[in-house]
Amino acid sequence: ATVPPMLWAGLVLSKKTRPQHARVQQEYGSLTGRLQENISGVRVVKAFAQEQSEERKYAQGAEALQARSLELARTQAIWNPLLIGLGGLGAIMVIVAGGYLVAWGLVTVGTVVAFQYYLNKLYGPARRIGFLLGQLARTQASARRIFEMLDVSPDVISRPGARPLEDVRGEVVFENVTFEFQKGVPVLSNISLTAKPGQVIALVGGTGSGKSALTGLIPRFYDATSGRVLVDGRDVRDVDLGSLRRHIAIVPQEAILFSRSLRENIAFGKPESDISLVQFAAERAQAHRYITRLPKGYQTSVGDRGVTLSGGQRQRASLARALLVEPSILILDDATSSVDMETEHLIEQALGEVMSGRTTFVIAHRLSSVKRADEVLVIDSGQIVERGRHEDLILKDGPYRRIYDVQMRDQEEFITANVRATDPVEVGGRVPVASEKMLDGASAVLPGQEVSR
């Protein structure tokens, strides 16, 4: 008689605790997310003296988690004893009824004992089912978050019947391409351009002008709203997505490294690569020298997102990773933004060899990175407002010339300030070595600028 109530209590417990488990999981996820942010951004927290503020916010999150957990515990404290008590109630009922029947001689003591034994065998599984129903509520709360991620389908996939892209020469064509993240708000408007195999195309423009969106259409991180993007005359939407991306390498503005060794990070695109190939790619990216100075060399673990390396070191490792796959199309998204002037000059020298024979798209804010480009495209508000070679554009009174003049002026002010800070009179009548390197880098970056020593 008590078995159905036990199953009912288990179902009620599951129904009540399911949303409570979900709230506990949500608070726990928020708390661990905040902790991870504070650990990865500890320098920012300390720089702005926000330690106490972040501690208070973390404490508030911990208190919210505690409150949700106590709410769940109270529910379990009520219903779990009920499940156990119902089993005990059944045993008491058997003893009372059995004693009465034995007293009247209707059954023997052995019959009552046997009935009690079999009843316990029945109560055990019934009680466990009740507890399992409660555990199921907890499992469902965790599984729901996992399934939500697994059920997300990618927006860009290979079309049925898509054919692989092989023997890529590297010609990239944009035909009247318009792209929108949000309907009615174009990021790119009517873009048309042709990059022949081996050409270097530089994209220049302000933040949010659409440079990264344009290059993101080539590996199909997203698809054009209208128009076509062609690689070797084939619409990128008609070729197998994996084969397309295997011919493209990207060096993002913010280098992303995994919590693995430098060798594994550089060989990420071709994990089977021999160490000699990894070292060769690192040499071309001007990364081999600093890697060999690390305690474990190429086996050095870089930590979460490469936290143990400087910004310039991460960027050079990212460049080496791109070079190792020998891409037909190379995309450099402001790849020298995180390095100093001297390192930038070294990387620029390496890129001269790397770009040879490859179609390369260079996104740059520093115009020193675009002077070797076969064509410079100035993008503003998603449109190409000016195009041509560097030498021709600086002679025109256009957007590119204005950007160039601003950077030239800033460069002159930077050099003047550093030269004054290292007065030759104070160092024996000559410019210190550090200043010589800076000036050499500046003259290499901005040819035609006369620097007085």
Coordinates of C-alpha atoms in Angstrom, one line a residue:
A1 CA 0.0 0.0 0.0
T2 CA 2.9 2.3 0.6
V3 CA 4.7 1.6 -2.7
P4 CA 2.5 3.9 -4.9
P5 CA 2.9 6.8 -2.4
M6 CA 6.7 6.3 -2.5
L7 CA 6.7 6.6 -6.3
W8 CA 4.4 9.6 -6.1
A9 CA 6.8 11.3 -3.6
G10 CA 9.7 10.6 -6.0
L11 CA 7.8 12.2 -8.9
V12 CA 6.9 15.2 -6.8
L13 CA 10.5 15.6 -5.6
S14 CA 11.7 15.4 -9.2
K15 CA 9.2 18.0 -10.4
K16 CA 10.1 20.4 -7.5
T17 CA 13.8 20.1 -7.7
R18 CA 14.2 20.3 -11.5
P19 CA 13.9 24.1 -11.8
Q20 CA 15.9 24.5 -8.6
H21 CA 18.8 22.5 -10.0
A22 CA 18.6 24.6 -13.1
R23 CA 18.9 27.8 -11.0
V24 CA 21.8 26.4 -9.1
Q25 CA 23.6 25.5 -12.3
Q26 CA 23.0 28.9 -13.7
E27 CA 24.4 30.7 -10.6
Y28 CA 27.4 28.3 -10.5
G29 CA 28.1 29.0 -14.2
S30 CA 27.9 32.8 -13.6
L31 CA 30.2 32.5 -10.6
T32 CA 32.9 30.5 -12.4
G33 CA 32.6 32.7 -15.4
R34 CA 33.3 35.8 -13.3
L35 CA 36.2 34.0 -11.6
Q36 CA 37.8 33.1 -15.0
E37 CA 37.4 36.7 -16.2
N38 CA 39.1 38.1 -13.1
I39 CA 42.0 35.6 -13.4
S40 CA 42.6 36.3 -17.1
G41 CA 42.1 40.1 -16.6
V42 CA 43.9 40.4 -13.3
R43 CA 46.2 43.1 -14.6
V44 CA 43.3 45.3 -15.6
V45 CA 41.7 44.8 -12.2
K46 CA 44.9 45.8 -10.4
A47 CA 45.6 48.6 -12.8
F48 CA 42.3 50.3 -12.0
A49 CA 42.4 49.3 -8.3
Q50 CA 39.2 47.4 -8.5
E51 CA 40.2 44.4 -6.3
Q52 CA 37.7 45.2 -3.6
S53 CA 34.9 45.9 -6.0
E54 CA 35.5 42.6 -7.8
E55 CA 35.7 40.8 -4.5
R56 CA 32.3 42.2 -3.5
K57 CA 30.8 41.2 -6.8
Y58 CA 32.2 37.7 -6.4
A59 CA 30.9 37.5 -2.8
Q60 CA 27.5 38.5 -4.1
G61 CA 27.6 35.8 -6.7
A62 CA 28.7 33.2 -4.0
E63 CA 25.8 34.3 -1.8
A64 CA 23.3 33.9 -4.6
L65 CA 24.7 30.4 -5.3
Q66 CA 24.4 29.6 -1.6
A67 CA 20.8 30.8 -1.5
R68 CA 19.8 28.7 -4.4
S69 CA 21.7 25.7 -3.0
L70 CA 19.9 26.1 0.4
E71 CA 16.6 26.4 -1.4
L72 CA 17.3 23.1 -3.1
A73 CA 18.6 21.5 0.1
R74 CA 15.4 22.4 2.0
T75 CA 13.2 20.8 -0.6
Q76 CA 15.3 17.6 -0.5
A77 CA 15.3 17.7 3.4
I78 CA 11.5 17.5 3.3
W79 CA 10.9 14.9 0.6
N80 CA 13.9 12.5 1.1
P81 CA 12.9 11.6 4.6
L82 CA 9.3 11.1 3.4
L83 CA 10.6 8.5 0.9
I84 CA 12.4 6.7 3.7
G85 CA 9.5 7.1 6.1
L86 CA 7.0 5.6 3.8
G87 CA 9.2 2.4 3.7
G88 CA 9.3 2.4 7.5
L89 CA 5.6 2.9 7.7
G90 CA 5.0 -0.2 5.5
A91 CA 7.2 -2.3 7.9
I92 CA 5.2 -1.1 10.9
M93 CA 1.9 -1.9 9.2
V94 CA 3.1 -5.4 8.5
I95 CA 4.2 -6.0 12.1
V96 CA 0.9 -4.7 13.5
A97 CA -1.3 -6.6 11.1
G98 CA 0.9 -9.7 11.2
G99 CA 0.8 -9.7 15.0
Y100 CA -2.9 -9.4 15.0
L101 CA -3.3 -12.3 12.6
V102 CA -0.8 -14.5 14.5
A103 CA -2.7 -13.8 17.7
W104 CA -5.9 -15.1 16.2
G105 CA -4.1 -18.1 14.7
L106 CA -4.8 -17.1 11.1
V107 CA -1.1 -17.1 10.0
T108 CA 2.1 -18.4 11.4
V109 CA 5.0 -16.3 12.6
G110 CA 7.1 -17.6 9.7
T111 CA 4.6 -16.3 7.3
V112 CA 4.8 -12.8 8.7
V113 CA 8.6 -12.9 8.7
A114 CA 8.6 -14.1 5.1
F115 CA 6.2 -11.4 4.1
Q116 CA 8.3 -8.7 5.8
Y117 CA 11.4 -10.0 4.0
Y118 CA 9.7 -9.9 0.6
L119 CA 8.3 -6.5 1.4
N120 CA 11.8 -5.1 2.2
K121 CA 12.9 -6.5 -1.2
L122 CA 10.2 -4.5 -2.8
Y123 CA 10.8 -1.3 -0.8
G124 CA 14.5 -1.1 -1.7
P125 CA 14.0 -0.7 -5.5
A126 CA 11.0 1.5 -5.0
R127 CA 12.9 3.8 -2.7
R128 CA 15.9 3.9 -5.0
I129 CA 13.6 4.8 -7.9
G130 CA 12.3 7.7 -5.9
F131 CA 15.9 9.0 -5.2
L132 CA 16.8 8.4 -8.8
L133 CA 13.9 10.6 -9.9
G134 CA 15.4 13.4 -7.8
Q135 CA 18.9 12.8 -9.3
L136 CA 17.3 12.8 -12.8
A137 CA 16.2 16.4 -12.2
R138 CA 19.8 17.5 -11.4
T139 CA 21.1 15.6 -14.5
Q140 CA 18.4 17.2 -16.7
A141 CA 19.4 20.7 -15.5
S142 CA 23.1 20.1 -16.5
A143 CA 22.2 18.2 -19.7
R144 CA 19.9 21.0 -20.9
R145 CA 22.8 23.5 -21.1
I146 CA 24.9 20.9 -23.0
F147 CA 22.2 20.1 -25.4
E148 CA 21.5 23.7 -26.1
M149 CA 25.0 24.1 -27.4
L150 CA 24.9 20.8 -29.3
D151 CA 21.7 21.7 -31.0
V152 CA 23.1 25.0 -32.3
S153 CA 23.6 24.4 -36.0
P154 CA 26.2 26.4 -37.9
D155 CA 25.0 29.1 -40.2
V156 CA 27.6 28.2 -42.8
I157 CA 27.9 24.6 -44.0
S158 CA 28.8 22.9 -47.2
R159 CA 26.0 22.6 -49.7
P160 CA 24.8 19.2 -50.8
G161 CA 26.9 18.0 -53.7
A162 CA 29.7 20.6 -53.0
R163 CA 32.9 19.5 -54.6
P164 CA 36.4 19.9 -53.1
L165 CA 38.6 22.7 -54.1
E166 CA 42.0 21.5 -55.4
D167 CA 45.1 22.9 -57.0
V168 CA 44.3 26.5 -55.9
R169 CA 46.1 29.2 -57.8
G170 CA 44.8 31.9 -55.5
E171 CA 42.7 34.2 -57.6
V172 CA 40.0 35.9 -55.5
V173 CA 37.2 37.9 -57.0
F174 CA 34.4 39.9 -55.3
E175 CA 31.4 40.5 -57.6
N176 CA 29.1 43.3 -56.4
V177 CA 29.2 41.9 -52.8
T178 CA 26.9 43.2 -50.2
F179 CA 27.0 41.8 -46.6
E180 CA 24.7 42.5 -43.6
F181 CA 25.0 41.3 -40.1
Q182 CA 21.6 42.7 -39.4
K183 CA 18.9 43.0 -42.1
G184 CA 18.8 46.5 -43.6
V185 CA 22.2 47.5 -42.0
P186 CA 24.9 46.8 -44.6
V187 CA 28.4 46.3 -43.4
L188 CA 29.7 46.0 -47.0
S189 CA 28.0 47.6 -50.0
N190 CA 28.5 46.6 -53.6
I191 CA 32.2 45.6 -53.3
S192 CA 33.9 44.5 -56.5
L193 CA 37.6 43.7 -56.7
T194 CA 40.0 41.2 -58.2
A195 CA 43.1 39.8 -56.6
K196 CA 45.2 37.9 -59.1
P197 CA 47.3 34.9 -58.0
G198 CA 50.3 36.1 -56.0
Q199 CA 49.0 39.7 -55.6
V200 CA 49.1 41.6 -52.3
I201 CA 45.9 43.5 -51.6
A202 CA 46.0 46.0 -48.7
L203 CA 42.9 47.1 -46.9
V204 CA 43.0 50.4 -45.1
G205 CA 40.3 52.2 -43.2
G206 CA 39.0 53.2 -39.8
T207 CA 37.7 50.9 -37.1
G208 CA 34.4 49.4 -38.1
S209 CA 34.8 50.3 -41.8
G210 CA 34.3 46.6 -42.9
K211 CA 37.9 45.4 -43.6
S212 CA 37.7 42.3 -41.4
A213 CA 34.2 41.5 -42.7
L214 CA 35.4 41.6 -46.3
T215 CA 38.3 39.1 -45.6
G216 CA 35.9 36.9 -43.5
L217 CA 33.8 36.2 -46.6
I218 CA 36.7 34.4 -48.3
P219 CA 36.9 31.4 -45.9
R220 CA 33.2 31.6 -45.5
F221 CA 33.0 32.6 -41.9
Y222 CA 29.8 34.1 -43.1
D223 CA 28.2 34.3 -46.6
A224 CA 27.5 37.4 -48.7
T225 CA 24.0 38.8 -48.5
S226 CA 24.1 39.4 -52.3
G227 CA 26.8 39.1 -54.9
R228 CA 29.5 36.4 -55.2
V229 CA 32.9 35.6 -53.8
L230 CA 35.0 33.5 -56.2
V231 CA 38.2 31.6 -55.7
D232 CA 39.8 30.4 -59.0
G233 CA 36.5 31.2 -60.7
R234 CA 34.4 29.0 -58.4
D235 CA 31.8 30.4 -56.0
V236 CA 33.0 29.7 -52.5
R237 CA 29.4 28.5 -51.6
D238 CA 29.7 25.8 -54.2
V239 CA 32.9 24.1 -52.9
D240 CA 33.5 21.9 -49.9
L241 CA 34.0 24.1 -46.9
G242 CA 36.8 22.1 -45.4
S243 CA 38.8 22.0 -48.6
L244 CA 38.3 25.8 -49.1
R245 CA 39.7 26.6 -45.6
R246 CA 42.6 24.2 -46.0
H247 CA 44.0 26.6 -48.7
I248 CA 43.6 29.7 -46.6
A249 CA 45.6 30.8 -43.5
I250 CA 44.7 33.7 -41.2
V251 CA 46.8 35.6 -38.8
P252 CA 44.2 37.5 -36.6
Q253 CA 44.7 40.8 -35.0
E254 CA 44.6 39.2 -31.5
A255 CA 46.7 36.1 -31.6
I256 CA 44.9 33.1 -30.1
L257 CA 47.1 30.4 -28.7
F258 CA 46.0 27.2 -26.9
S259 CA 47.2 26.0 -23.6
R260 CA 49.7 23.7 -25.1
S261 CA 53.3 23.7 -26.1
L262 CA 54.6 26.1 -28.7
R263 CA 55.3 23.2 -31.1
E264 CA 51.7 22.1 -30.9
N265 CA 50.4 25.6 -31.4
I266 CA 52.6 26.2 -34.5
A267 CA 51.7 22.8 -35.9
F268 CA 48.0 23.2 -35.2
G269 CA 47.0 23.3 -38.8
K270 CA 49.2 20.3 -39.7
P271 CA 49.7 18.3 -36.5
E272 CA 51.7 15.6 -38.2
S273 CA 54.5 18.1 -39.1
D274 CA 58.1 17.3 -38.2
I275 CA 59.9 19.5 -35.8
S276 CA 62.2 20.7 -38.6
L277 CA 59.2 22.1 -40.4
V278 CA 57.9 23.8 -37.3
Q279 CA 61.3 25.4 -36.7
F280 CA 61.5 26.5 -40.3
A281 CA 58.1 28.2 -40.1
A282 CA 59.2 29.9 -36.8
E283 CA 62.4 31.2 -38.4
R284 CA 60.4 32.7 -41.3
A285 CA 58.1 34.4 -38.7
Q286 CA 61.1 35.7 -36.7
A287 CA 60.0 33.5 -33.7
H288 CA 62.7 30.9 -33.6
R289 CA 65.2 33.0 -31.7
Y290 CA 63.0 33.8 -28.8
I291 CA 61.6 30.2 -28.7
T292 CA 65.1 28.7 -28.3
R293 CA 65.8 31.0 -25.4
L294 CA 62.8 29.6 -23.4
P295 CA 63.5 27.0 -20.7
K296 CA 62.0 24.1 -22.7
G297 CA 62.2 25.6 -26.2
Y298 CA 59.5 24.4 -28.5
Q299 CA 58.1 22.2 -25.7
T300 CA 57.3 25.2 -23.5
S301 CA 53.7 25.4 -22.5
V302 CA 52.2 28.9 -23.3
G303 CA 49.4 28.7 -20.7
D304 CA 45.8 29.8 -21.3
R305 CA 45.6 31.9 -24.5
G306 CA 49.3 32.3 -24.5
V307 CA 49.4 34.2 -21.2
T308 CA 53.1 33.4 -20.6
L309 CA 54.2 35.2 -23.8
S310 CA 54.3 38.8 -24.7
G311 CA 51.9 40.2 -27.3
G312 CA 54.7 40.3 -29.9
Q313 CA 55.8 36.7 -29.2
R314 CA 52.2 35.5 -29.5
Q315 CA 51.8 37.2 -32.8
R316 CA 54.9 35.7 -34.2
A317 CA 53.9 32.3 -33.1
S318 CA 50.5 32.8 -34.8
L319 CA 52.2 33.9 -38.0
A320 CA 54.4 30.8 -37.9
R321 CA 51.3 28.7 -37.5
A322 CA 49.8 30.2 -40.6
L323 CA 53.0 29.8 -42.6
L324 CA 53.4 26.1 -41.7
V325 CA 50.3 25.1 -43.7
E326 CA 51.7 26.7 -46.9
P327 CA 48.5 28.4 -47.8
S328 CA 47.5 29.6 -51.3
I329 CA 45.7 32.6 -49.8
L330 CA 47.0 34.4 -46.7
I331 CA 45.0 36.9 -44.7
L332 CA 46.9 39.2 -42.3
D333 CA 44.5 41.0 -40.0
D334 CA 46.7 43.8 -38.7
A335 CA 49.3 41.1 -37.9
T336 CA 52.0 43.5 -36.8
S337 CA 49.9 45.6 -34.4
S338 CA 51.2 44.0 -31.3
V339 CA 54.9 44.3 -32.0
D340 CA 57.4 47.0 -31.5
M341 CA 59.0 48.9 -34.4
E342 CA 62.1 46.8 -34.7
T343 CA 60.2 43.5 -34.6
E344 CA 57.7 44.9 -37.1
H345 CA 60.6 45.6 -39.5
L346 CA 61.9 42.1 -39.1
I347 CA 58.5 40.6 -39.7
E348 CA 58.0 42.8 -42.7
Q349 CA 61.3 41.5 -44.1
A350 CA 60.1 37.9 -43.5
L351 CA 56.7 38.6 -45.1
G352 CA 58.4 39.7 -48.3
E353 CA 59.5 36.1 -48.8
V354 CA 56.3 34.6 -47.3
M355 CA 54.0 36.6 -49.6
S356 CA 55.8 35.6 -52.7
G357 CA 53.6 33.5 -54.9
R358 CA 50.7 33.8 -52.5
T359 CA 47.6 35.9 -52.8
T360 CA 47.7 38.0 -49.7
F361 CA 45.2 40.3 -48.0
V362 CA 46.7 42.7 -45.6
I363 CA 44.5 44.6 -43.1
A364 CA 46.6 47.3 -41.5
H365 CA 46.3 50.5 -39.5
R366 CA 50.0 51.3 -39.9
L367 CA 50.6 52.2 -43.5
S368 CA 54.2 50.9 -43.2
S369 CA 52.6 47.5 -43.6
V370 CA 51.0 48.2 -47.0
K371 CA 53.7 49.8 -49.1
R372 CA 54.6 46.6 -50.9
A373 CA 51.0 45.9 -51.8
D374 CA 50.1 45.7 -55.5
E375 CA 46.9 47.5 -54.7
V376 CA 45.6 49.5 -51.7
L377 CA 41.9 49.7 -51.1
V378 CA 40.7 52.4 -48.8
I379 CA 37.4 51.3 -47.2
D380 CA 35.0 53.6 -45.4
S381 CA 31.5 52.7 -44.2
G382 CA 31.6 49.4 -46.1
Q383 CA 32.5 51.0 -49.5
I384 CA 35.8 51.2 -51.4
V385 CA 36.3 55.0 -51.6
E386 CA 39.9 54.9 -53.1
R387 CA 42.2 52.4 -54.7
G388 CA 45.6 52.3 -56.2
R389 CA 49.3 51.8 -55.3
H390 CA 50.9 53.4 -52.3
E391 CA 53.1 55.6 -54.5
D392 CA 50.2 56.9 -56.4
L393 CA 47.8 57.4 -53.6
I394 CA 50.1 59.6 -51.5
L395 CA 50.3 62.0 -54.4
K396 CA 46.5 62.5 -54.4
D397 CA 44.6 64.7 -52.0
G398 CA 42.4 61.8 -50.9
P399 CA 41.6 59.7 -47.8
Y400 CA 44.8 57.7 -48.1
R401 CA 47.0 60.8 -48.2
R402 CA 45.2 62.2 -45.1
I403 CA 45.8 59.0 -43.2
Y404 CA 49.4 59.0 -44.4
D405 CA 50.0 62.6 -43.3
V406 CA 48.6 61.9 -39.8
Q407 CA 50.8 58.8 -39.3
M408 CA 53.9 60.7 -40.7
R409 CA 53.3 63.5 -38.2
D410 CA 52.9 61.1 -35.3
Q411 CA 56.0 59.3 -36.4
E412 CA 58.0 62.5 -36.5
E413 CA 56.8 63.5 -33.0
F414 CA 57.6 60.0 -31.6
I415 CA 61.2 60.1 -33.0
T416 CA 61.8 63.7 -31.8
A417 CA 60.6 62.9 -28.3
N418 CA 62.9 59.8 -28.1
V419 CA 65.9 61.6 -29.5
R420 CA 65.5 64.3 -26.9
A421 CA 65.2 61.7 -24.2
T422 CA 68.5 60.3 -25.2
D423 CA 70.5 63.5 -25.9
P424 CA 73.8 62.5 -27.6
V425 CA 75.7 65.0 -25.4
E426 CA 74.8 62.9 -22.4
V427 CA 76.1 59.7 -24.0
G428 CA 79.5 60.7 -25.4
G429 CA 78.3 62.7 -28.4
R430 CA 76.6 59.9 -30.3
V431 CA 73.1 58.5 -30.4
P432 CA 72.7 55.4 -28.2
V433 CA 72.3 52.0 -29.8
A434 CA 68.6 51.8 -28.9
S435 CA 67.9 55.1 -30.6
E436 CA 69.9 54.0 -33.7
K437 CA 67.7 50.9 -34.0
M438 CA 64.6 53.0 -33.5
L439 CA 65.7 55.5 -36.2
D440 CA 66.8 52.8 -38.5
G441 CA 63.4 51.1 -38.1
A442 CA 61.6 54.4 -38.6
S443 CA 63.5 55.1 -41.8
A444 CA 62.9 51.6 -43.0
V445 CA 59.2 51.9 -42.2
L446 CA 58.8 55.4 -43.7
P447 CA 61.2 55.8 -46.6
G448 CA 61.6 59.3 -47.7
Q449 CA 61.4 60.7 -44.2
E450 CA 64.7 62.4 -43.4
V451 CA 65.9 62.0 -39.8
S452 CA 68.6 64.2 -38.5
R453 CA 71.2 62.5 -36.4

